[in-house]
Coordinates of C-alpha atoms in Angstrom, one line a residue:
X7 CA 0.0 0.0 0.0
X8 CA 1.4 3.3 -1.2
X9 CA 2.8 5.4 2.0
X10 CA 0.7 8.0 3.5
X11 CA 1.2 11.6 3.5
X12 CA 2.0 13.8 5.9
X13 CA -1.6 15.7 7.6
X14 CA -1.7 18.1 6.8
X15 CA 0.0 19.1 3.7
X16 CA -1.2 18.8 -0.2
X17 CA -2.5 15.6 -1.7
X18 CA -0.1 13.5 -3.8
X19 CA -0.1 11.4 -6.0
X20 CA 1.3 7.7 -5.8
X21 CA 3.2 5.9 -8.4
X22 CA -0.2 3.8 -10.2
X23 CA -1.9 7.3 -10.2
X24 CA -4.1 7.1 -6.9
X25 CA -4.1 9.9 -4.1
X26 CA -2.3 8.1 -0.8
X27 CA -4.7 10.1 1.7
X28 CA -6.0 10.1 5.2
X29 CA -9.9 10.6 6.3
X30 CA -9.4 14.2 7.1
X31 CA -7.2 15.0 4.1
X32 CA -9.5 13.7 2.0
X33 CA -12.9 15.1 3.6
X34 CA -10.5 18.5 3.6
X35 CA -9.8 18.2 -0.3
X36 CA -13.4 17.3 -1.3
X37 CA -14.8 21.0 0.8
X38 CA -14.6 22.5 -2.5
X39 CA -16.3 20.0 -4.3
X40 CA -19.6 19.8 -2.1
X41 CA -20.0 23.5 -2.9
X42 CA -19.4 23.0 -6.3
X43 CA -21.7 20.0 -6.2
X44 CA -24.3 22.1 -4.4
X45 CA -24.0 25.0 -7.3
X46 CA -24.4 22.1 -10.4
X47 CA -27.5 20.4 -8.0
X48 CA -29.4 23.6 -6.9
X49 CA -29.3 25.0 -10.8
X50 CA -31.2 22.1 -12.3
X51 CA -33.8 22.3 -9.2
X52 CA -34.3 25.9 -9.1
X53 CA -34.8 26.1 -12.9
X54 CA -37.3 23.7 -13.3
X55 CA -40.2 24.4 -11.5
X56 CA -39.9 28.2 -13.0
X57 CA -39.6 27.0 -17.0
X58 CA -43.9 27.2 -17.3
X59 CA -43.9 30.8 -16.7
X60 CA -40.3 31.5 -17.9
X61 CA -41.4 30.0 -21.5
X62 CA -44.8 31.3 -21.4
X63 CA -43.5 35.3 -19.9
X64 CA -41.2 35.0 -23.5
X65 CA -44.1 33.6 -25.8
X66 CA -42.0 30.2 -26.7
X67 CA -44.0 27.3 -24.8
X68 CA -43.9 25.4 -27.7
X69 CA -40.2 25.7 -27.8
X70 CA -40.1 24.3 -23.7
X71 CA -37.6 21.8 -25.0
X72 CA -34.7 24.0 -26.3
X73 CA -34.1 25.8 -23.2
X74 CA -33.2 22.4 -21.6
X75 CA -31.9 20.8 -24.9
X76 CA -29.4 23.8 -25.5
X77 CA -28.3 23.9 -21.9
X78 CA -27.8 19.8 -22.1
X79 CA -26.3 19.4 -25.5
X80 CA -23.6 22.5 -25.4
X81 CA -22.6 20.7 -21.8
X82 CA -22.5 17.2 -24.0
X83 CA -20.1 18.3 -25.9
X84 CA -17.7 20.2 -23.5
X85 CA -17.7 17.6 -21.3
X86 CA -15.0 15.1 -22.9
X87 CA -13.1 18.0 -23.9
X88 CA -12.9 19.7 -19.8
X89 CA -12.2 15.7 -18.8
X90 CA -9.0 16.0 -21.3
X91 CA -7.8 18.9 -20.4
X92 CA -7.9 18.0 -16.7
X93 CA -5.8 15.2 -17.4
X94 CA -3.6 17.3 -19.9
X95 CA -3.1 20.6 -17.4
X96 CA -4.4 19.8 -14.3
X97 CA -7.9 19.3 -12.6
X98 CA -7.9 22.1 -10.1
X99 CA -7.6 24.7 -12.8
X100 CA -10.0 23.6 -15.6
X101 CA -12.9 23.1 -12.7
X102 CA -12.6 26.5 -11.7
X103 CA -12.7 27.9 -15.1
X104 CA -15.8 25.5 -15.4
X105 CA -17.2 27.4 -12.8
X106 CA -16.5 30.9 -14.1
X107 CA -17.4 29.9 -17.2
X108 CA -21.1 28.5 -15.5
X109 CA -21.5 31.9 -13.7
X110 CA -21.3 34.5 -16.6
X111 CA -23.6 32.2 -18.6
X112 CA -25.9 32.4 -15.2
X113 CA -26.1 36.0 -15.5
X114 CA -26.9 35.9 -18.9
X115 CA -29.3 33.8 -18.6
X116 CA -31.0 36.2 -15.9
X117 CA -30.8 39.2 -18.6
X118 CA -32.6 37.2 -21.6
X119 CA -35.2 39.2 -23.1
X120 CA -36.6 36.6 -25.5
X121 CA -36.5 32.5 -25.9
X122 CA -33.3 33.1 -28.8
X123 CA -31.2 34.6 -26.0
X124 CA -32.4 32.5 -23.4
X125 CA -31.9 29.4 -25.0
X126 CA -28.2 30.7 -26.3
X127 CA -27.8 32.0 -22.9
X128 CA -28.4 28.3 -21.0
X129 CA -26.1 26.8 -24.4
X130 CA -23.7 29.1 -22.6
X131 CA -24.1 28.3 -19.4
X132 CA -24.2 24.2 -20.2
X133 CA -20.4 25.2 -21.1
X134 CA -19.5 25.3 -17.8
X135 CA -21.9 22.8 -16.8
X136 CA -19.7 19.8 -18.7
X137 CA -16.8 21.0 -16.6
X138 CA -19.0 21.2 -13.3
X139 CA -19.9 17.2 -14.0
X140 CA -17.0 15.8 -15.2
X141 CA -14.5 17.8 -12.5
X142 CA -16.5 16.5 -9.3
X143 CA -16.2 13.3 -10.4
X144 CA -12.6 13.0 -11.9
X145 CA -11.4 14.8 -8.6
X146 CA -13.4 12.3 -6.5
X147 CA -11.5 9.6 -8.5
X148 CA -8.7 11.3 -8.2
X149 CA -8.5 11.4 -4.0
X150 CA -10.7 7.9 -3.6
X151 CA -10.1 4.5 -5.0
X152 CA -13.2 2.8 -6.1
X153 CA -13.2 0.5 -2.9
X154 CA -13.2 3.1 -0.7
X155 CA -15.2 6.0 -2.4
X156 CA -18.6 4.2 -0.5
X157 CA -17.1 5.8 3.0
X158 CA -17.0 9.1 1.4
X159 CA -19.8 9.2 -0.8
X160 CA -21.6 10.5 2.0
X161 CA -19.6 13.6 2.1
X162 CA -21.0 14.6 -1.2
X163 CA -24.3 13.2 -0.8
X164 CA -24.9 15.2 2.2
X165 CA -25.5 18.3 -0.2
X166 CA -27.9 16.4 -2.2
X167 CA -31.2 17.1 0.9
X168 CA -30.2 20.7 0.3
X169 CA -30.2 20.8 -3.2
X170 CA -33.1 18.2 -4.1
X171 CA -35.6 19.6 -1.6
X172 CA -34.3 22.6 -1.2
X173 CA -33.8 23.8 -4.5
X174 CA -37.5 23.1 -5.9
X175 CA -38.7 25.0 -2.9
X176 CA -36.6 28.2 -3.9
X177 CA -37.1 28.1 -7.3
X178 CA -40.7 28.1 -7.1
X179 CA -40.9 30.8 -4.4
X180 CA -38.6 33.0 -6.7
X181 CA -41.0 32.6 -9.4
X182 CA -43.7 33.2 -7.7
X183 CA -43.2 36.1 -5.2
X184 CA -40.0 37.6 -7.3
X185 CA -39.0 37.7 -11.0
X186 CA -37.9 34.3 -12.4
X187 CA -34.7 35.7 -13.5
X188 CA -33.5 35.7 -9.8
X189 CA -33.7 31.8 -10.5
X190 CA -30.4 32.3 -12.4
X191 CA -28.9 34.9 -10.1
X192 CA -28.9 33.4 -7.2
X193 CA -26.0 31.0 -8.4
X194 CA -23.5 34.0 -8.1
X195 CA -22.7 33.9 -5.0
X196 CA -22.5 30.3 -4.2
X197 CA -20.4 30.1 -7.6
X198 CA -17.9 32.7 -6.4
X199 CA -18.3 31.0 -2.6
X200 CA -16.9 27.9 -4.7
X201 CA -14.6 29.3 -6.2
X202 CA -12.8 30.5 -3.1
X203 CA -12.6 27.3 -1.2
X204 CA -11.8 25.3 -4.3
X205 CA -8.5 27.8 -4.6
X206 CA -7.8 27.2 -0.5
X207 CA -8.4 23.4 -0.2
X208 CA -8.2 21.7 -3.4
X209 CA -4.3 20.9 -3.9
X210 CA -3.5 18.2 -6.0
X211 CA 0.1 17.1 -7.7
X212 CA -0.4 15.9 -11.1
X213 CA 2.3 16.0 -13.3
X214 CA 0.9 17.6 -16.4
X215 CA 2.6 19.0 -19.5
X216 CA 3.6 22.8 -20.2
X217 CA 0.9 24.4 -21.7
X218 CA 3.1 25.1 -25.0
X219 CA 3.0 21.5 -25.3
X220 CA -0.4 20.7 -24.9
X221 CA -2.0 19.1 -28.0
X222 CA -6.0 19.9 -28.2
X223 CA -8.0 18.1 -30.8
X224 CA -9.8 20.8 -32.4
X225 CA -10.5 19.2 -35.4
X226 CA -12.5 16.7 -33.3
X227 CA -14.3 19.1 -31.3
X228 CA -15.8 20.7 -33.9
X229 CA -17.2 17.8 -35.8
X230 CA -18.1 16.3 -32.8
X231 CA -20.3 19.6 -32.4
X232 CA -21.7 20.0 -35.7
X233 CA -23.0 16.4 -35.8
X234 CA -24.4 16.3 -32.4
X235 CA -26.4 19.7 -33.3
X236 CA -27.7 18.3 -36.7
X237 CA -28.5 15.3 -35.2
X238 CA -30.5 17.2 -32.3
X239 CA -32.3 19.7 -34.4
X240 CA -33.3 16.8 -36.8
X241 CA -35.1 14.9 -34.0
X242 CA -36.6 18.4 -32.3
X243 CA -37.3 19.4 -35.7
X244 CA -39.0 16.3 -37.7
X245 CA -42.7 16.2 -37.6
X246 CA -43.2 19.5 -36.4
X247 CA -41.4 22.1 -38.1
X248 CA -40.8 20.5 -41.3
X249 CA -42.3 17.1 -42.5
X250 CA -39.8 13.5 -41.6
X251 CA -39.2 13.0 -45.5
X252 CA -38.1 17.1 -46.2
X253 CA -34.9 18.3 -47.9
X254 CA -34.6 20.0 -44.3
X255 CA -34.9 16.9 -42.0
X256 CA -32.9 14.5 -44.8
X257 CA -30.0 16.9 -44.8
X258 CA -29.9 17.6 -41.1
X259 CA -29.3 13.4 -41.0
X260 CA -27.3 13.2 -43.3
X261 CA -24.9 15.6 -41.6
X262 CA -25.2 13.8 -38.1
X263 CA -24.4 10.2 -40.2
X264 CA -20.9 11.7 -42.0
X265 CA -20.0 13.7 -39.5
X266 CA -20.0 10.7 -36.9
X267 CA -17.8 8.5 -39.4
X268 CA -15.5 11.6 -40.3
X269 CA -15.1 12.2 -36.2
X270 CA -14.1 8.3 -35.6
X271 CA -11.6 8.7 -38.0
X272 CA -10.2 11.6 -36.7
X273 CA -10.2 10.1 -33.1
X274 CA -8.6 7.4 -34.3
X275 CA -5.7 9.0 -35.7
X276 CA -5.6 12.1 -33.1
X277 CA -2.9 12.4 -30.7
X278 CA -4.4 13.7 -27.8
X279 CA -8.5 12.6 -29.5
X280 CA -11.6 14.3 -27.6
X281 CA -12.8 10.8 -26.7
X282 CA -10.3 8.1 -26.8
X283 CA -11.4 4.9 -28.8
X284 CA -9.5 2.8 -26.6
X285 CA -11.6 3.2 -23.9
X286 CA -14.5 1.0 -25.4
X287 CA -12.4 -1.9 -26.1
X288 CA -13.1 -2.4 -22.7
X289 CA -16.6 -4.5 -22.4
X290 CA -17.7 -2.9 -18.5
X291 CA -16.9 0.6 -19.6
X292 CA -19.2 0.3 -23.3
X293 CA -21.9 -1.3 -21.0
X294 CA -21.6 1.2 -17.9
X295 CA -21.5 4.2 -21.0
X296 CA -24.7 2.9 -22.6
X297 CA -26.2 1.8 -19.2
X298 CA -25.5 6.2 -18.9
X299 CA -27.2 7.0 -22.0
X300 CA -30.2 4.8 -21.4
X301 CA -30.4 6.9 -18.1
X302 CA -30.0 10.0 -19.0
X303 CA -32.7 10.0 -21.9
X304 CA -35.3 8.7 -19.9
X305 CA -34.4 11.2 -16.8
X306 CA -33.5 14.6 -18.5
X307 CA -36.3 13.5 -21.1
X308 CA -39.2 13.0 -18.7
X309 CA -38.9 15.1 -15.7
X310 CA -38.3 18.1 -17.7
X311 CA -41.6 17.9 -18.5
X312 CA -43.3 16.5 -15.3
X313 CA -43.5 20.4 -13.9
X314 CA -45.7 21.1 -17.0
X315 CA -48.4 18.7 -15.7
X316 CA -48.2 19.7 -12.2
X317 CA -48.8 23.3 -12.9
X318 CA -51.3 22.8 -15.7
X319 CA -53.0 19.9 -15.3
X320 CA -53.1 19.7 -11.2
X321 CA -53.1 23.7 -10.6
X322 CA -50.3 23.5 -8.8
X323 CA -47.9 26.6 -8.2
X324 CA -44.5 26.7 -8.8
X325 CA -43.6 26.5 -5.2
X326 CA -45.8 23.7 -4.6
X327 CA -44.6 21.4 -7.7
X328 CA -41.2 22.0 -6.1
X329 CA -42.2 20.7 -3.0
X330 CA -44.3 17.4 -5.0
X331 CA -40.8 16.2 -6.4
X332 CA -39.5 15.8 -2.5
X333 CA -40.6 12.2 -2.5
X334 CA -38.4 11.1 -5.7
X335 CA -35.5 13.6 -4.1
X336 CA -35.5 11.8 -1.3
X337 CA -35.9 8.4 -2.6
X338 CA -32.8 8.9 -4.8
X339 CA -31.0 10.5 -1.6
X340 CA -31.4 7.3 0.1
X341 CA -30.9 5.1 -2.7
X342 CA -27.4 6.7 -3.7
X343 CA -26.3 6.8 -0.2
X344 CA -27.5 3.4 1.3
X345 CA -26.1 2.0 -2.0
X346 CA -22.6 3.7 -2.0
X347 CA -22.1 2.0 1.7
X348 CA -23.1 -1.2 0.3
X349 CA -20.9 -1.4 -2.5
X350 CA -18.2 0.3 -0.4
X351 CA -18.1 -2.7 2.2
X352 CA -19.1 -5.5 -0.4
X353 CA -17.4 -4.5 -3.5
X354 CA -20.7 -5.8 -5.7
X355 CA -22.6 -3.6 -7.7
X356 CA -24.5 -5.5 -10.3
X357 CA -27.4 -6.3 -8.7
X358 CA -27.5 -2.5 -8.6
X359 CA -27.5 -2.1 -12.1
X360 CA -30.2 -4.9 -13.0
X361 CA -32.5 -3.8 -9.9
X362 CA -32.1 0.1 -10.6
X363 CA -33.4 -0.3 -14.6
X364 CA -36.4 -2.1 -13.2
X365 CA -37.4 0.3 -10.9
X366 CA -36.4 3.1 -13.2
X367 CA -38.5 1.3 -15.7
X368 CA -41.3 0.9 -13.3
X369 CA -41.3 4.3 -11.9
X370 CA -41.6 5.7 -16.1
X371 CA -44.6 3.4 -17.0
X372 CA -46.6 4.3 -13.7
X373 CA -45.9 7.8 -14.8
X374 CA -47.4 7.1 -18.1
X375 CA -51.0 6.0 -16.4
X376 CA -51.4 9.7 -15.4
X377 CA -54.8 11.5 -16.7
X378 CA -56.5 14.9 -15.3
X379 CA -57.8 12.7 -12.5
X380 CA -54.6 11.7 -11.2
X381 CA -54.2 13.2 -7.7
X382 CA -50.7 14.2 -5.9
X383 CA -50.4 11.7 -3.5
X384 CA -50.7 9.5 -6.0
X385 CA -48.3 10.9 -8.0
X386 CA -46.2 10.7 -5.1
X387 CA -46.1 7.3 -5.0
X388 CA -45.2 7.3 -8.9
X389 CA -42.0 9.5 -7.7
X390 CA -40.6 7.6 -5.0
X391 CA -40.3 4.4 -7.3
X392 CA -38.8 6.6 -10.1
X393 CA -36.4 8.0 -7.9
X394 CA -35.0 4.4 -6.2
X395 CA -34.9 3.8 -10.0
X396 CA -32.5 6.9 -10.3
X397 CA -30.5 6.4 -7.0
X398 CA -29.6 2.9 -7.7
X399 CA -28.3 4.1 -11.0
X400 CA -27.0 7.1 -11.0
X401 CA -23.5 6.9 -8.6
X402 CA -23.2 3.0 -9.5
X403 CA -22.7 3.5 -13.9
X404 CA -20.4 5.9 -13.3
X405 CA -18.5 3.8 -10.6
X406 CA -17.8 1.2 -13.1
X407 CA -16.4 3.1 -15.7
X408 CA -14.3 4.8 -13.4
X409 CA -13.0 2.0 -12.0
X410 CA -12.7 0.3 -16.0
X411 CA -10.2 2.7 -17.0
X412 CA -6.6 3.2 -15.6
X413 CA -6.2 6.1 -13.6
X414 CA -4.0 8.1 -15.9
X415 CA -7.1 7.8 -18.1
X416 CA -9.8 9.2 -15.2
X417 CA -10.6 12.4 -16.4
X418 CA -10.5 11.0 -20.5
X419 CA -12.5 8.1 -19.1
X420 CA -15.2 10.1 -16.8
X421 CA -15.8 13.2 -19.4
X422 CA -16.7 10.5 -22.4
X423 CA -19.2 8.4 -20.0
X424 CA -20.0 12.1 -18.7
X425 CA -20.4 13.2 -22.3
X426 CA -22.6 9.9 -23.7
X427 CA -24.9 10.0 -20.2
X428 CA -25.7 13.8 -21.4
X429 CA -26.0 13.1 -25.0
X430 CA -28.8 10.7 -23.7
X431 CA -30.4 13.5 -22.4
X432 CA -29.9 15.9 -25.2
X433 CA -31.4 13.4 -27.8
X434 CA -34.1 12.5 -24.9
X435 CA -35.1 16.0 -24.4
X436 CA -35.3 16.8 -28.1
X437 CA -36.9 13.7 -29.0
X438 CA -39.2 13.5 -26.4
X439 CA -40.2 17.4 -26.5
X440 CA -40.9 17.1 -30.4
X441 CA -43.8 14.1 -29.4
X442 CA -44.9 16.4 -26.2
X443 CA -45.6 19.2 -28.5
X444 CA -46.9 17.7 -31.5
X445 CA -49.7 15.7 -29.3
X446 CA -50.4 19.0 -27.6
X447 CA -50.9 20.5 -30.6
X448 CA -52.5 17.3 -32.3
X449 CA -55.1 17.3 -28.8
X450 CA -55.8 21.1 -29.3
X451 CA -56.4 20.6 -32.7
X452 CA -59.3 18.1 -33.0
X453 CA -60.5 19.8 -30.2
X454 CA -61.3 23.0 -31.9
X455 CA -60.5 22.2 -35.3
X456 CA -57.6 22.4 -37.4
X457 CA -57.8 25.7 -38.7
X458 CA -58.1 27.4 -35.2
X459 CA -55.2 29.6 -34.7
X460 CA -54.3 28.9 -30.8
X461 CA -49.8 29.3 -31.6
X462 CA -49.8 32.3 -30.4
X463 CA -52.2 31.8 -27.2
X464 CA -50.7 29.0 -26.3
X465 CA -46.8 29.7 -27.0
X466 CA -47.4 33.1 -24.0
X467 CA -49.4 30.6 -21.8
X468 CA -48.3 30.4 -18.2
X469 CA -50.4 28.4 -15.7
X470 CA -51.5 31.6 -14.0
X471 CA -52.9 33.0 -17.5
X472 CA -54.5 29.9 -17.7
X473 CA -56.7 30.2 -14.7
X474 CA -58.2 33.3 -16.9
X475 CA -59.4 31.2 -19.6
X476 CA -62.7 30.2 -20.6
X477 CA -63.7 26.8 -19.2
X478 CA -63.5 25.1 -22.4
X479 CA -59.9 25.8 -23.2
X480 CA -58.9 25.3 -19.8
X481 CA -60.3 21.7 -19.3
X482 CA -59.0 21.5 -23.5
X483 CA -55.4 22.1 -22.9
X484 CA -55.5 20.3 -19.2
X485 CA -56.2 16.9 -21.4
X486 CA -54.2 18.3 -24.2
X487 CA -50.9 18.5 -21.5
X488 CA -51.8 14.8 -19.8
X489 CA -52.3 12.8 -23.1
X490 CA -48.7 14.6 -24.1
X491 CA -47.0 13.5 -20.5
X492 CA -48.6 10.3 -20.8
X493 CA -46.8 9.4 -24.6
X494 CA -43.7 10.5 -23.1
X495 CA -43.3 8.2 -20.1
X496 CA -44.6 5.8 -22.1
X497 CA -42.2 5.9 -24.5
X498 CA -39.1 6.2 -22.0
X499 CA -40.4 3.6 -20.0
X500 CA -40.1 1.3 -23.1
X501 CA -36.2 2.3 -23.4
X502 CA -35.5 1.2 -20.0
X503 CA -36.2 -2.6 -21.5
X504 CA -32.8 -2.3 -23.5
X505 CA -31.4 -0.8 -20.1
X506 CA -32.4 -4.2 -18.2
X507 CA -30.4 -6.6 -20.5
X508 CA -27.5 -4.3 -21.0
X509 CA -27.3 -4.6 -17.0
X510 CA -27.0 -8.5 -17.2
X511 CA -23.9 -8.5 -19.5
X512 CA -22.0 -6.1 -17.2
X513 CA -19.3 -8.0 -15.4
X514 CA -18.8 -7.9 -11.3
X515 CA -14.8 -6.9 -12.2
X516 CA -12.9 -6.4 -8.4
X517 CA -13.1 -2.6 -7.4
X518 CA -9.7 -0.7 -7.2
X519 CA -8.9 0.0 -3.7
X520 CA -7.4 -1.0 -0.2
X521 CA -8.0 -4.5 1.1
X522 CA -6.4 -7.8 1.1
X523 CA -7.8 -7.6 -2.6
X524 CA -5.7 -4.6 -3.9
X525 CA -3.4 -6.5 -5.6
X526 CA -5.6 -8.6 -7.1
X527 CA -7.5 -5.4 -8.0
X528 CA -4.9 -3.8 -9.6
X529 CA -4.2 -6.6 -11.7
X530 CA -7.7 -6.9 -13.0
X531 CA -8.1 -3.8 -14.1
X532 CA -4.5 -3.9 -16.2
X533 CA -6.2 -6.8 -17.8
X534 CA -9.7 -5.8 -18.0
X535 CA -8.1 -2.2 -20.1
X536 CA -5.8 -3.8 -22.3
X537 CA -2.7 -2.4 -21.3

């Protein structure tokens, strides 16, 4: 076992790559990254229950989808690119320029006078995001062996009550008895909070390279980017702003398809590539990466919209469909944490896998029964199985494909399953907002007839305009919302089937760490990657 370091003093770095800490040198280092954590956590929940009156306030409710698919998609593609340059110049410094990066587009965000600059605004702002994600977690893996990150997990977790029940909370009482754009402001001062304690406490030795011999693959970056986008503004776009079969739609795919070949063989012949190849010839970290996807579209996909039929469908105000998601908050609080401790003192995590797509699954297809009937403690009920689903999932994918990789591949390794877990999203947000809005339209539509011209009524609508409405419309757009929700879970709930047998072909490979097993440990992973 590598010799301890002095406490207290800076973390090191042993010879096979792993930090050789004690408790308090460890809990010390990982200060910065609970408030970092707490700034990524508390933007998603403050945002969310506010997006049916920001969208409506800006006249762009049919375009809901794009101010989540921007923010997800432009972190997408940053993330594998922050994970490489940690590794390349150092973690410490490319977080916090994450986080500055995440701040300005916060404020920007706050200033939007229309849906264009919003939703380039949060594109913005899901910059820094990627950097946010993928630094927590390749500094975690930096300062805690597989094995042993259980007995820390905690530490991290402890921010998720704030954030997860917290968050809702605020961002509803913002919108309601302030201006939504303090939604987006409020993140200043944690961020710069951050910021400051990452800088005091965060002190790792990395040998990196000088930066005037840093190789970045540019060339990669950017196709990667255009044919993500065309692939993403195909799937938002087909069916409902231009027919599947248009010049529009055809062209937009057939960008996506040559850019992807044209972006392997760059990555294949890169020196320092975006997303290393090499990576997936190892079977536990292409399972664990499309276990992420699978994930991530049904998550980012669904519960974006689950605020829509809270507030629309069950008249319920922002601050109140805040405090409705505490069940599946909690549920994933204790799933993550309980499971972490678990896996920490048994070192198996399969059953986590298998059990945590069920659920997930489950939660999704319950979701899917919901009609303008459905009442909130039932939908309570719908929550907590979704979020086990979640919990068991979330910490436990992204454990085995750290643990899959060698350690002088962490940050490479974490930003690519970072990257394809948010790409999930992107494509589950887009795709899924594109059905949401074309049966809301579809409902409206044989309701009062095609020809009715309701765009415009319905793109400024915000569920307090909508208690002014006549009856008819009102009860109209309340089924319009639910038969739209219901497609959607449906639909996810259906993915998670491929989730379930992915899970069985994931091996239980040792995790890295202390123990009578390190060696052994260390051994399997030098097979299991190839080297």
């Amino acid at each position: 076992m590598a010799e301890q370091v002095p406490d207290p003093g800076p973390a090191t770095i042993t010879a096979d790559g792993q930090a050789a800490l004690t408790p308090r040198q460890i809990i010390t280092a990982m200060s910065g990254l609970v408030v970092a954590m707490l700034l990524a956590q508390l933007d998603n929940m403050i945002v969310a229950p506010a997006l049916p009156t920001i969208v409506g306030d800006l006249g762009g409710l049919n375009h809901l989808s794009w101010v989540v698919t921007g923010y997800i998609l432009a972190s997408a593609v940053a993330t594998p690119l922050w994970g490489k340059l940690g590794d390349l110049i150092g973690h410490k410094y490319t977080f916090m320029a994450s986080i500055v990066l995440f701040l300005i587009g916060s404020a920007l965000c706050g200033l939007s006078q229309n849906m264009t600059e919003l939703v380039l605004f949060r594109a913005f702002q899901g910059l820094g995001a990627g950097g946010l994600l993928v630094g927590i977690m390749s500094v975690v893996g930096m300062l805690v062996p597989p094995r042993e990150r259980g007995k820390y997990i905690g530490v991290m977790m402890a921010v998720m009550p704030v954030a997860m029940i917290g968050g809702p909370l605020v961002g509803g009482f913002i919108t309601d008895h302030m201006s939504w754009r303090w939604n987006f402001y409020v993140n200043l001062p944690l961020g710069a909070l951050a910021l400051m304690v990452i800088w005091s406490t965060l002190h790792l030795s990395h040998e990196t390279r000088p930066l005037n011999k840093v190789v970045i693959d540019w060339w990669g970056a950017g196709v990667l980017t255009t044919w993500i986008v065309a692939l993403v503004l195909g799937i938002t776009w087909g069916g409902t702003e231009y027919p599947w079969g248009s010049w529009q739609i055809v062209s937009l795919f057939s960008v996506a398809a040559v850019g992807l070949v044209v972006f392997l063989l760059i990555e294949r012949r890169a020196e320092e590539p975006v997303i290393g190849l090499h990576l997936f010839s190892n079977s536990n970290f292409r399972l664990s990466t499309a276990l992420g996807f699978v994930a991530g579209f049904a998550m980012f996909g669904t519960i974006t919209f689950l605020p829509q039929f809270q507030q629309f469908v069950q008249g319920q105000s922002a601050t109140n469909s805040g405090l409705l998601l505490m069940p599946m908050m909690l549920s994933v609080m204790a799933l993550s944490l309980g499971g972490g401790q678990i896996i920490s003192r048994t070192g198996r995590y399969k059953a986590f896998l298998v059990v945590g797509m069920v659920l997930l699954g489950a939660g999704l297809y319950l979701f899917s029964t919901m009609d303008v009937g459905t009442s909130t403690g039932r939908t309570a009920i719908f929550m907590v199985v979704l979020g086990a689903g979640l919990g068991c999932l979330m910490q436990t994918t992204n454990l085995v494909a750290q643990n899959s990789v060698p350690v002088r591949d962490l940050g490479a390794g974490t930003g690519t399953f970072t990257f394809v877990r948010t790409l999930g999203g992107s494509i589950g947000v887009a795709a899924l907002g594109a059905i949401y809005t074309h049966q809301l339209n579809g409902s409206l539509s044989d309701k009062f007839g095609a020809k009715a011209d309701l765009g415009s009524k319905v793109s400024g609508l915000t569920p307090a305009a909508l208690k002014g409405q006549p009856e008819q419309f009102v009860s109209a757009f309340r089924g319009a919302v639910a038969t739209g929700t219901h497609s959607i879970f449906l639909i996810a709930s259906t993915l998670t089937v491929a989730g379930f047998v992915i899970a069985w072909f994931v091996r239980e490979v040792a995790l890295r760490g202390s123990g009578p097993s390190t060696a052994e440990n260390a051994v399997t992973t030098v097979e299991e990657v190839g080297v």
